[in-house]
Structure formats: C-alpha cells, structure tokens
Short mmCIF file of C-alpha atoms and ligand atoms in Angstrom, two decimals:
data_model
loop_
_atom_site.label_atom_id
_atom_site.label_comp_id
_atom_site.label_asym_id
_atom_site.label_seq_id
_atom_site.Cartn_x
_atom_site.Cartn_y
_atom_site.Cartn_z
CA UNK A 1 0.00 0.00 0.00
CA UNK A 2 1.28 3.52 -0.94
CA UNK A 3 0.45 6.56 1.37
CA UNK A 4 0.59 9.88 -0.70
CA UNK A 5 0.94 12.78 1.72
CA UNK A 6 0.21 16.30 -0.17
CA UNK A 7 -1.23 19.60 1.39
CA UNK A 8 -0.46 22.28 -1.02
CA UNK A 9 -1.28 23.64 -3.97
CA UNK A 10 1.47 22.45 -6.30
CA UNK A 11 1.45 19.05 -4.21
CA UNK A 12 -2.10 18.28 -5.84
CA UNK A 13 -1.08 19.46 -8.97
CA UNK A 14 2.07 17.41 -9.20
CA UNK A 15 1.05 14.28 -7.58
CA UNK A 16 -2.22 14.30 -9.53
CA UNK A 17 -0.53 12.06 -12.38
CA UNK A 18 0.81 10.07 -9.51
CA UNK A 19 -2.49 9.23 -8.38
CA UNK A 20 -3.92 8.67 -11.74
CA UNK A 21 -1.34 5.87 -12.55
CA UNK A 22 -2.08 4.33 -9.27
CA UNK A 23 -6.27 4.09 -9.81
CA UNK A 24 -5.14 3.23 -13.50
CA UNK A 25 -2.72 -0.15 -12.42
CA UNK A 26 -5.36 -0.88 -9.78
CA UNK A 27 -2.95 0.17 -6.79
CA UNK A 28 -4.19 0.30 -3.35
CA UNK A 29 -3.15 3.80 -2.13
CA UNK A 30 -4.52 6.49 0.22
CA UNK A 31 -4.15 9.90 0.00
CA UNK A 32 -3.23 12.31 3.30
CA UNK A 33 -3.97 15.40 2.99
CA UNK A 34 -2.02 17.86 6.18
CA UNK A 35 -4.27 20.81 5.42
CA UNK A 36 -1.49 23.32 4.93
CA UNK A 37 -3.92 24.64 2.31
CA UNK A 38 -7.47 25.00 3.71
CA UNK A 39 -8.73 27.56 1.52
CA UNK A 40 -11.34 26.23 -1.03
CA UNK A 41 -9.26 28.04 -3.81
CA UNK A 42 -6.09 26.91 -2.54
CA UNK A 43 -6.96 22.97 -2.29
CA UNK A 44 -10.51 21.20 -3.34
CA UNK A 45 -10.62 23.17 -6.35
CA UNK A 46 -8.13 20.83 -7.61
CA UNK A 47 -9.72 18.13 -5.87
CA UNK A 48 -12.62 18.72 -8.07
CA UNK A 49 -10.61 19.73 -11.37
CA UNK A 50 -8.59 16.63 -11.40
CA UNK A 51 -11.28 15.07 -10.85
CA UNK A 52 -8.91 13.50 -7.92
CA UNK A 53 -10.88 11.03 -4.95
CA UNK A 54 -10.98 12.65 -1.60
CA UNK A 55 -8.38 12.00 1.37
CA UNK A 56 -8.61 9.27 3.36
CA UNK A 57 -7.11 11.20 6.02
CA UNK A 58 -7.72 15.21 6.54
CA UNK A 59 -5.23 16.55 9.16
CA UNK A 60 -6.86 20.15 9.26
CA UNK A 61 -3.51 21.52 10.29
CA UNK A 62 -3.91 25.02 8.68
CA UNK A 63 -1.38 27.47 9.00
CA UNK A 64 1.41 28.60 11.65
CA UNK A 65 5.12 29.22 12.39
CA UNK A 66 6.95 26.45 10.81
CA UNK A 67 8.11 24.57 13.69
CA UNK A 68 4.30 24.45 15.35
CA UNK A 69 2.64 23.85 11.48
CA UNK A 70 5.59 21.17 10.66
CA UNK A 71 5.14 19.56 14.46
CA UNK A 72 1.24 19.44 14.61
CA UNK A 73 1.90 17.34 10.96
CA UNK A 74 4.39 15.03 12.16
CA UNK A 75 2.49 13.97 14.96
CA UNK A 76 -1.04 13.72 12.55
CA UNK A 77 0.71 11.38 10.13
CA UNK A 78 2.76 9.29 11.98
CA UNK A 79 -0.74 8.32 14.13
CA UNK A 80 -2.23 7.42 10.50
CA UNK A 81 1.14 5.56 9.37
CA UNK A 82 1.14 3.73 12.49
CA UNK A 83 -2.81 2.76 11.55
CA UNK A 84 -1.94 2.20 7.90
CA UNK A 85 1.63 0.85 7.94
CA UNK A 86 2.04 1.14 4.20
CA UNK A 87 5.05 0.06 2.06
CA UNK A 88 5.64 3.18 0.93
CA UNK A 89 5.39 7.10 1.60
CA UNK A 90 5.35 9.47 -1.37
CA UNK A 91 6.22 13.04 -0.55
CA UNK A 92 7.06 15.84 -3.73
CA UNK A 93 9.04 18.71 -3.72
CA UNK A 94 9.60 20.87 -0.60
CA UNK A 95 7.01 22.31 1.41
CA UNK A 96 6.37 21.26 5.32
CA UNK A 97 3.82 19.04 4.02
CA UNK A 98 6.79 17.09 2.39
CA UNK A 99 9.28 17.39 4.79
CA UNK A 100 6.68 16.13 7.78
CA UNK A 101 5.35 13.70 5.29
CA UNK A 102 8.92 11.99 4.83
CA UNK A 103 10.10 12.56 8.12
CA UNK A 104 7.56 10.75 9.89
CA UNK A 105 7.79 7.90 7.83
CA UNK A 106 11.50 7.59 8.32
CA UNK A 107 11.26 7.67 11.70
CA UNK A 108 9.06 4.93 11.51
CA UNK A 109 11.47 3.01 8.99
CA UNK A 110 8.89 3.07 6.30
CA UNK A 111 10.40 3.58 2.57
CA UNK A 112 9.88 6.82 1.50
CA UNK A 113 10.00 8.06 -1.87
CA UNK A 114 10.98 11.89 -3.16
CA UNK A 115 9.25 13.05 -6.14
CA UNK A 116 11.41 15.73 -7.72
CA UNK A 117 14.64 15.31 -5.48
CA UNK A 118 17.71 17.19 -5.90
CA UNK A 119 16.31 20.47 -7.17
CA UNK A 120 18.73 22.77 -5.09
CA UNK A 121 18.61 26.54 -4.97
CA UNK A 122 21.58 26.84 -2.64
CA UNK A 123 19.72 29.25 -0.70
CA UNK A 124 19.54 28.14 3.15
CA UNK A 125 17.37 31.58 3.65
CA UNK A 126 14.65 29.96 1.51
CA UNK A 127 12.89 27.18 3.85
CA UNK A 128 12.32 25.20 1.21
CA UNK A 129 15.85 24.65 0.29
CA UNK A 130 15.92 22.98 4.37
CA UNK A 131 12.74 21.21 3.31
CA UNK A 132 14.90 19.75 0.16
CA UNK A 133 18.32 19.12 1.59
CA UNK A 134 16.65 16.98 4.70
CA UNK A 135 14.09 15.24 2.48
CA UNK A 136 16.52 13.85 0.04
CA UNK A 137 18.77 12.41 2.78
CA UNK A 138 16.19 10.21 4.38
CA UNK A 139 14.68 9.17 1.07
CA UNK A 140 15.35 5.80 -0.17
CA UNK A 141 14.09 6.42 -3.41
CA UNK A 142 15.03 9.17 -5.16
CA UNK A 143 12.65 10.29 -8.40
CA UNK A 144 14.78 12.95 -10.16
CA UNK A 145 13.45 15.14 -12.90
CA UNK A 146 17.14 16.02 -15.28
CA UNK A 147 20.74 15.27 -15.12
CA UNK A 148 21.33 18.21 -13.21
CA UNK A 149 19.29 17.19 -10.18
CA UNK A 150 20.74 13.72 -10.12
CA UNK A 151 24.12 15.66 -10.46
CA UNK A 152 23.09 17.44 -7.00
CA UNK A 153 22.32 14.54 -5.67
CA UNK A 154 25.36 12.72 -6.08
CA UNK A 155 27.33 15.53 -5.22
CA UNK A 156 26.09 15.71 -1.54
CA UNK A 157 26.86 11.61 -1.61
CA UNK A 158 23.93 10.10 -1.64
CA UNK A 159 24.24 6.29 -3.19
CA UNK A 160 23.32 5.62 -6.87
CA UNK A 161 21.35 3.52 -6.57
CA UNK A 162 18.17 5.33 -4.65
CA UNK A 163 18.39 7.78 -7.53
CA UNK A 164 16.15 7.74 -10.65
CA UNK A 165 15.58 9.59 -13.58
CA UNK A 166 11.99 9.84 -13.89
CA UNK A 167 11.19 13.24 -15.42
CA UNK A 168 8.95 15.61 -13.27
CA UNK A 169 5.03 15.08 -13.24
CA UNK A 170 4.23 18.46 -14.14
CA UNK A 171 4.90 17.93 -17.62
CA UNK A 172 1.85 15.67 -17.86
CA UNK A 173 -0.24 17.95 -15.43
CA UNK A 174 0.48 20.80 -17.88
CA UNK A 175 -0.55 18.82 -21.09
CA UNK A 176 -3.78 16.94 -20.30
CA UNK A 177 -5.02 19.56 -18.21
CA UNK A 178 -4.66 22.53 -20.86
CA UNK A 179 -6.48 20.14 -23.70
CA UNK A 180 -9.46 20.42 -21.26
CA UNK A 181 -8.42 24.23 -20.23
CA UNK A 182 -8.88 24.76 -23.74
CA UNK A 183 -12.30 23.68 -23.64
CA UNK A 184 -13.94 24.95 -21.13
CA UNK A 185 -11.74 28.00 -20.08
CA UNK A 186 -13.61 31.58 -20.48
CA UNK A 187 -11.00 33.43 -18.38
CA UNK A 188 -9.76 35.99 -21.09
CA UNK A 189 -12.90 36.71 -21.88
CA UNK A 190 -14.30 37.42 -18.13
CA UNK A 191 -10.92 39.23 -17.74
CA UNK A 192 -11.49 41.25 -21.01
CA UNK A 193 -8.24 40.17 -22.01
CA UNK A 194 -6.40 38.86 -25.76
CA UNK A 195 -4.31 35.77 -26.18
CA UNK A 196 -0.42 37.61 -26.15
CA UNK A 197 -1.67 40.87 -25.26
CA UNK A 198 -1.24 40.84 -21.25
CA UNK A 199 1.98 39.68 -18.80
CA UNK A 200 1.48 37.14 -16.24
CA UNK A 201 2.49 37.41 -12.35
CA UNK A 202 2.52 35.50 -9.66
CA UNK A 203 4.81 36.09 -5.97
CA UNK A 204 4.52 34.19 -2.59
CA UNK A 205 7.90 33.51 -1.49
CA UNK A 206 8.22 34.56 1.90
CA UNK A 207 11.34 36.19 0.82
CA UNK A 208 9.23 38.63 -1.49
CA UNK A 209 6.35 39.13 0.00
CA UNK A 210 7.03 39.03 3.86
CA UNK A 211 9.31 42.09 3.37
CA UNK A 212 7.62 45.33 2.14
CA UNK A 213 10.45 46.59 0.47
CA UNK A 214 10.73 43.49 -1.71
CA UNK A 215 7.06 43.56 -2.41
CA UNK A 216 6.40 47.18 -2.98
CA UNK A 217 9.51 47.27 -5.49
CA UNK A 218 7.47 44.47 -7.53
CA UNK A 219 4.19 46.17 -7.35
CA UNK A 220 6.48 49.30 -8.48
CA UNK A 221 8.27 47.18 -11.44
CA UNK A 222 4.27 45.91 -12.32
CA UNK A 223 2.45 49.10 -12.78
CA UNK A 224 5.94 50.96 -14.51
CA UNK A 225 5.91 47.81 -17.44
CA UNK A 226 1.96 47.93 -17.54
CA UNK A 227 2.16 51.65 -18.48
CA UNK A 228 5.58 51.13 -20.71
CA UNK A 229 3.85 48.65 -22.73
CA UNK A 230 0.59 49.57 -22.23
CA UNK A 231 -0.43 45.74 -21.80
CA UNK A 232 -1.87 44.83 -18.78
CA UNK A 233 -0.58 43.00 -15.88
CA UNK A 234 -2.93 40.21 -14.79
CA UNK A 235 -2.19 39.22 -10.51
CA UNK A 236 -3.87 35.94 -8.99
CA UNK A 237 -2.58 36.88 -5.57
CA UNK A 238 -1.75 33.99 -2.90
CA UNK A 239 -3.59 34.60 0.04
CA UNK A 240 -0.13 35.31 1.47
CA UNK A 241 0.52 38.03 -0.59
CA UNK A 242 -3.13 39.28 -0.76
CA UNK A 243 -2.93 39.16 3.16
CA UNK A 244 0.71 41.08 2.85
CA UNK A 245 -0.66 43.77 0.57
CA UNK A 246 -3.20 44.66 3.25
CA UNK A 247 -0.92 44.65 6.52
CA UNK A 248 1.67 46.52 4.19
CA UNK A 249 -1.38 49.40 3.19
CA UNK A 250 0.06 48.87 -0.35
CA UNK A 251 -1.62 49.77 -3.70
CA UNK A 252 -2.18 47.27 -6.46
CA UNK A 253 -3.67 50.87 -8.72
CA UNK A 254 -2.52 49.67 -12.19
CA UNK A 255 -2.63 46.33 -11.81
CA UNK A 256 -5.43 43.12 -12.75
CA UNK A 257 -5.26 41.46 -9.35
CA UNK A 258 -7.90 38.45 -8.71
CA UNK A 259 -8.40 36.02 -6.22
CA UNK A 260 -5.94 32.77 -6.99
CA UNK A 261 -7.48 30.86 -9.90
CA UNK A 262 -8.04 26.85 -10.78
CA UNK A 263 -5.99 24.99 -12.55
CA UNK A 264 -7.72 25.15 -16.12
CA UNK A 265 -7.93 29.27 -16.04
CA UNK A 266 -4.32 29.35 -14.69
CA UNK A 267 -3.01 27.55 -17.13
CA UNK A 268 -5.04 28.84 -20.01
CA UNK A 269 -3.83 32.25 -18.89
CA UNK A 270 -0.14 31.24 -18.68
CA UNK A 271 -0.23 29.36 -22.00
CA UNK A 272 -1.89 32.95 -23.91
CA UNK A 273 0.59 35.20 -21.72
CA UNK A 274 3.17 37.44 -23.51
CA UNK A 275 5.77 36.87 -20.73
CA UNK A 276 5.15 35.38 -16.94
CA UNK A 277 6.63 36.93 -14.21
CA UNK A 278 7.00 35.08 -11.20
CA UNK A 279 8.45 34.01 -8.09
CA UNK A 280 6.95 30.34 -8.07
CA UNK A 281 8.73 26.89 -8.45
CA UNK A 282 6.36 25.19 -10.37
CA UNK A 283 5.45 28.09 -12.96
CA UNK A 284 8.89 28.26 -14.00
CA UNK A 285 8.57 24.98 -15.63
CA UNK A 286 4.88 25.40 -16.70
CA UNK A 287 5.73 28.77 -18.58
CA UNK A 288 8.95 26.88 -20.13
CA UNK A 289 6.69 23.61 -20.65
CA UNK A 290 4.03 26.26 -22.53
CA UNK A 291 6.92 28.23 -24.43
CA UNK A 292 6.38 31.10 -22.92
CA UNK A 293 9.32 33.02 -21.31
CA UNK A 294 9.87 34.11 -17.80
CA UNK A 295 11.51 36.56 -15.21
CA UNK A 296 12.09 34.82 -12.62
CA UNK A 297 11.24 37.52 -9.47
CA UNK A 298 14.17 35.98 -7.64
CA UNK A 299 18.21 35.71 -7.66
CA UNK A 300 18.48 32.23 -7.48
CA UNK A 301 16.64 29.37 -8.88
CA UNK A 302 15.91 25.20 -7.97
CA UNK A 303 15.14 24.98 -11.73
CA UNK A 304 18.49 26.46 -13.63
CA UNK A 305 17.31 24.53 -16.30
CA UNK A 306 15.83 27.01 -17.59
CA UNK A 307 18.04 29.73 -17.52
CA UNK A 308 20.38 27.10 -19.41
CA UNK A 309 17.85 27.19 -22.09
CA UNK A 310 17.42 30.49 -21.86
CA UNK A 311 13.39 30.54 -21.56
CA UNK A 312 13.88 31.99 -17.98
CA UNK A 313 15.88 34.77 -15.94
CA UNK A 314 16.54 35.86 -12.82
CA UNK A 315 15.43 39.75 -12.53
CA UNK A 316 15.44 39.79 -8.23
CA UNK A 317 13.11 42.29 -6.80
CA UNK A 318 14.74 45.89 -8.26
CA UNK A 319 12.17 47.31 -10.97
CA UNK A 320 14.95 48.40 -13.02
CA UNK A 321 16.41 44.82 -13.34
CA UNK A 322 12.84 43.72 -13.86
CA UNK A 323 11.68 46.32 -16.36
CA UNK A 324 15.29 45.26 -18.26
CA UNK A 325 14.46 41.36 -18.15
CA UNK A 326 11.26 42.01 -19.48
CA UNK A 327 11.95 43.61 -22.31
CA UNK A 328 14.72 41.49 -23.08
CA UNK A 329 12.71 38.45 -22.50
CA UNK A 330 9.22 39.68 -24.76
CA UNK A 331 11.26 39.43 -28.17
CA UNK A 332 12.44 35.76 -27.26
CA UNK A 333 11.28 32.82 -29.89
CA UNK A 334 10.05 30.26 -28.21
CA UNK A 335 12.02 27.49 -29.96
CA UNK A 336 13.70 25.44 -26.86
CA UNK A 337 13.28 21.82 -25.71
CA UNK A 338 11.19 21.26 -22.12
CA UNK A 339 13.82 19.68 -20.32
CA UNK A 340 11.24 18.13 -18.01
CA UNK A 341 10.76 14.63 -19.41
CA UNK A 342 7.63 13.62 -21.14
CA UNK A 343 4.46 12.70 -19.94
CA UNK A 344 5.22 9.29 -18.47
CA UNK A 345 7.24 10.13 -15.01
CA UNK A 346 3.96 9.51 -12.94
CA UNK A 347 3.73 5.88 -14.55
CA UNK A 348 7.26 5.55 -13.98
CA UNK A 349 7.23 6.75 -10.37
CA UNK A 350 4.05 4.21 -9.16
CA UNK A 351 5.60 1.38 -11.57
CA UNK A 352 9.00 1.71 -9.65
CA UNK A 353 6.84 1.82 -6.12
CA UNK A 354 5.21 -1.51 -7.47
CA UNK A 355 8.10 -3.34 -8.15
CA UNK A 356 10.51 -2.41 -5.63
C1 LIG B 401 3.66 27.08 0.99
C2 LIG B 401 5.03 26.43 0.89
C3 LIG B 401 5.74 26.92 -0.36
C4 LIG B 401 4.88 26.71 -1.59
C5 LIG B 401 3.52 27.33 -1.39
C6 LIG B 401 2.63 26.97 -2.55
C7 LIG B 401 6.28 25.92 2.95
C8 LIG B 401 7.36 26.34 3.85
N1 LIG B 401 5.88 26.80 2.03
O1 LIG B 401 3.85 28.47 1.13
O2 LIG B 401 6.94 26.20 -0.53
O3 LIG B 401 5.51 27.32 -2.70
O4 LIG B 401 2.92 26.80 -0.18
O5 LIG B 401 1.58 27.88 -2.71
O6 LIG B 401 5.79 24.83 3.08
N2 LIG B 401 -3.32 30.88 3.52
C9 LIG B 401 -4.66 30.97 3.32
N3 LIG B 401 -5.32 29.88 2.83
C10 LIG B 401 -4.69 28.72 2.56
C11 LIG B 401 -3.31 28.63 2.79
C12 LIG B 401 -2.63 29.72 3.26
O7 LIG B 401 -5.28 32.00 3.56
O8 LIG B 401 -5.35 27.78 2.11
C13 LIG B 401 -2.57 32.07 4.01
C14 LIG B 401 -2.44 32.14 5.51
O9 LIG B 401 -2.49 33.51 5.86
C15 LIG B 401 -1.04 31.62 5.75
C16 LIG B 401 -0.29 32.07 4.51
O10 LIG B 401 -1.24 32.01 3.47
O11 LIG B 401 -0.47 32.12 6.91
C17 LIG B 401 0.91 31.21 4.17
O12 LIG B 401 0.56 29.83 4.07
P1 LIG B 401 1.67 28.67 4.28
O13 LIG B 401 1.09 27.36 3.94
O14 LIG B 401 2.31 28.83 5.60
O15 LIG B 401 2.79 29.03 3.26
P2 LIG B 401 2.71 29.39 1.72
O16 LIG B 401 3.18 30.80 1.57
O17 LIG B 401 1.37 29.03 1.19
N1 LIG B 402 -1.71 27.96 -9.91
C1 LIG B 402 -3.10 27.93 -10.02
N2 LIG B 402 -3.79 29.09 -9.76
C2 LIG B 402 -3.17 30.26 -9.43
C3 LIG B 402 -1.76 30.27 -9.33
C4 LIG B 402 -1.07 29.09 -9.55
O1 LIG B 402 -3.68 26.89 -10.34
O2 LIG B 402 -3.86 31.26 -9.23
C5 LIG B 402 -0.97 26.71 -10.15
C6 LIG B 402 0.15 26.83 -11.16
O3 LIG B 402 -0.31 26.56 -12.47
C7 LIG B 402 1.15 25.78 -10.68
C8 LIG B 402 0.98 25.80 -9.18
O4 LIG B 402 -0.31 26.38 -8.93
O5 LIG B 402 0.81 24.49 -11.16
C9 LIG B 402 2.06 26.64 -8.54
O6 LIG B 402 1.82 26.81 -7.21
P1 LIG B 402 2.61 27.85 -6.33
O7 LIG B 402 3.18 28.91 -7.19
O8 LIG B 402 1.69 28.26 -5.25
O9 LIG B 402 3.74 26.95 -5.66
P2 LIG B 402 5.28 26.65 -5.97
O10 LIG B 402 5.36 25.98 -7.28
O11 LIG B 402 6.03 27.94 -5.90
O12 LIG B 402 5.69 25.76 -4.85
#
C-alpha cells in the first residue's frame, strides 16, 4: 500500500498524475492530505478539477510558524502511518507538508519516496531549500526530474542507486489539463483580455512578500511595465501576498489582481501570456513547458534549467532589473526543448513503487 501525503497547492497538482497511474494499475493507495492549504481556492478546487478522490485522512492543520505547522503534521501522520503501515510514503518537492510527510515515515522506517529530489537553490534563507536538503537524505528512493538534479544529488553523496531519472510530473499535469483548459476556459474573456496581449504574475515567497520593500519594489516594477507597454498585468494573488498587501497598506492601482485561480484558467492564462513573471517553483517549468518566457522575481533558482535554455531569468526584486528582463525576455522565440521529461514520469514513479 502507498500513502501519498500532499497539502499544497502544487502538491495536488504534481502528484495528480501520480495518483492517476495508481487508480489506473489498480494500486491500493490512500491519500493524506495535512491541510497546509485550507482555503477552497487553494486545495478542493483541484480536488474537483482533477477530478482527484478525496483524502482518506484530513489533518486540518492550517497554517502557523513552521516549527508548530511542521510539528502538529508530524504527529497527525505518523498516528495514521502507524494505523496504515504502508510500504511506501510518497512526498514531492519541498514544502512542510513534504518534509513532515517523509520525516515521519523515516522515523518509523517506512520507505519513502521523493518526487522531484535534488532540485537545489543553494539558498539556506529559503525554507524550502531545508525542506529539500533533509528530504533527500532520508529518502530511499530518489525520483529525479534532469541530469542536473541527479548531479546534486550525487554531489552531496547520496548512493546511486536510490536515484532515478523519472522526469517531473508536471509535464503531464500541464498537457492533459490545458487540452481540457482549452475547452472549457472563459477566463480571457471574463478578464477582457487577448491571447499575447497581457503579462502574467505570480509572488509568494516569503522572501518577497514578507518584506515590504521586496514587495512594494514588484508592485512598483508591475504598474511601470503595464504603463511602458501599455499591456496589462494580470495578478492571482496567494492569500499570502493578498494578506501582505493589506498589513503593508500597499496599492495594487494599475494592476489586474484576482483572487488565486483553478488549474484550467491558470493555465489557459499562462499558455496565452506574452511573458510570466513570477516568483513560483512550479510556474517556471509550466511557462517553459508552454513556451512562454519568464523573469524569474528571484536571484536564485531550484530549476536552472531554464536559464540554461534560456526561456527563464533571474530579474530579483529591483524594478529596473525587472523592467530590463522584461523587455529582453518579450522578443524571445520560443524554440527550446522542455527539459522536463515527457508525460510518463507519474507511470514511472508508481511502476517503480510496485516493483521495488
Ligand atoms: C507554501 C510552501 C511553499 C509553496 C507554497 C505553494 C512551505 C514552507 N511553504 O507556502 O513552498 O511554494 O505553499 O503555494 O511549506 N493561507 C490561506 N489559505 C490557505 C493557505 C494559506 O489564507 O489555504 C494564508 C495564511 O495567511 C497563511 C499564509 O497564506 O499564513 C501562508 O501559508 P503557508 O502554507 O504557511 O505558506 P505558503 O506561503 O502558502
Ligand atoms: N496555480 C493555479 N492558480 C493560481 C496560481 C497558480 O492553479 O492562481 C498553479 C500553477 O499553475 C502551478 C501551481 O499552482 O501548477 C504553482 O503553485 P505555487 O506557485 O503556489 O507553488 P510553488 O510551485 O512555488 O511551490
């Protein structure tokens, strides 16, 4: 039995093809969900887009400090892994849901697989980057999306053998999910909006938005290209940074901001950008998936595949470096490879889980 322990956004996103592979070899899994996302936009939206089944388990641990959100988790899911015992734990990428997902299960000295190991900012300011380094030393199996993570891997010793090259899951999230975007998506419309005639942001990092500086000077960057290029800027804000605007008393004047969107109008809107501006993980890759180019809202990135590419750049938080990347970036071609894998790794990952 395979326990797949998710609680944020991009965890239901990227372990969605994960979960489809396991209903479609007839696996017997459960899902745990920590509740690091409550919000109905931040978590059963997907639920319902994905069409995914519900959690087993619900942990309704909400948000908090990390210590007290990362403790109340570990205690929830070791109770249910002592209930389930399965033969595996899944956890992906690097938020506290991950890190309390594959902690507990080591402690427990249940297998635990990392979906998307290795990615490495080398940025011990960003939590995730703790989240990652700890993660990928207790995993025994280690799914890595390119060369370059499995070259991060093996340069902080970790054996061989646990690591495989299984291509990151958000390249098949991306494609079937914008066939039915495609569909049924009215977004640009409802936004009043054309298909290459509006930029696309998104910021949540703590780093960005916890510090009003750094998130003014965005806001600043936003509403100086808007009126430069008289396109507009379209904002689904986090609740973080929604919440962050509002303690700061900052103005979003200039700027489309709307709540944060499903999956299907997100990535219908990130497909039609011009450019995407962002400070996410996961949009990175979508935007370089979707051949649309990116400013990366940050000076370091878990993903430099991309800037090796060239489809992506790191701009920081100074408007003038932003304004600069942009422009550069709008006149790029979009002829480069996605350097993701294809649309197998969640076959691959649940296949390996089956037969080791
Ligand atoms: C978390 C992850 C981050 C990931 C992001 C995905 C960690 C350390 N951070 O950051 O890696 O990129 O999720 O979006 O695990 N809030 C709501 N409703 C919700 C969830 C959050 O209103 O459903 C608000 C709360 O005010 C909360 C704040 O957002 O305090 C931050 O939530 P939290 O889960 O702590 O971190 P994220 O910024 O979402
Ligand atoms: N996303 C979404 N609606 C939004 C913003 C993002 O569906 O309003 C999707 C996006 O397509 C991507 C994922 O959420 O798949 C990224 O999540 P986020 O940026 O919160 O997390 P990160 O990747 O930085 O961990």
């Amino acid at each position: 039995m395979i326990a797949i322990v998710l609680g944020t956004r991009p965890e239901i996103i990227k372990m969605s093809p994960i979960i489809r592979a396991c209903e479609a070899r007839g696996v017997d899994y459960f899902i745990l969900h920590t509740g690091q996302h409550y919000s109905y936009e931040m978590d059963r939206i997907f639920f319902e887009e994905l069409r995914l089944p519900a959690a087993r388990y619900r942990l309704d641990v909400g948000s908090g400090p990390h210590g007290e959100q990362t403790g109340k988790m570990l205690a929830g899911i070791e109770a249910v892994l002592l209930k389930e015992s399965p033969d595996y734990v899944v956890a992906l990428g690097d938020p506290n849901s991950a890190l309390a997902g594959a902690l507990a299960a080591a402690k427990l000295h249940i297998p635990v697989c990392h979906v998307e190991a290795g990615r490495r900012s080398y940025n011990r300011m960003m939590p995730e980057e703790i989240n990652r380094v700890i993660i990928d030393q207790i995993a025994d199996r280690l799914c890595t999306p390119t060369e370059v993570t499995r070259g991060n891997l093996l340069k902080e010793g970790i054996d061989e053998r646990k690591i495989i090259l299984t291509g990151d899951p958000i390249v098949s999230a991306v494609r079937e999910n914008l066939a039915v975007a495609q569909e049924t998506s009215v977004i640009l419309e409802e936004m009043h909006l054309t298909p290459k005639g509006y930029l696309l942001v998104t910021a949540h990092r703590a780093e960005n938005v916890d510090s009003k500086e750094r998130l003014e000077s965005i806001l600043t960057a936003l509403r100086a290209l808007s009126a430069g290029l008289s396109l507009p800027v379209v904002f689904p804000l986090h609740p973080r940074t929604e919440k962050k605007i509002r303690e700061f008393g900052l103005s979003l004047d200039g700027i489309q901001s709307t709540s944060p969107l499903g999956y299907f109008d997100f990535l219908y809107l990130e497909a039609n950008a011009r450019l995407v501006l962002t400070d996410s993980g996961c949009i990175q890759e979508e935007a370089c998936i979707l051949g649309v180019p990116c400013v990366t809202l940050r000076d370091d990135t878990e993903r430099p595949e991309t800037l090796a590419i060239g489809c992506n750049v790191l701009a920081g938080t100074d408007p003038d470096r932003i304004i600069n990347a942009s422009q550069r970036m709008l006149s790029l071609e979009a002829g480069w490879k996605n350097p993701f894998g294809d649309e197998n790794s969640g076959t691959c990952i649940v296949k390996l889980l089956c037969t080791s």
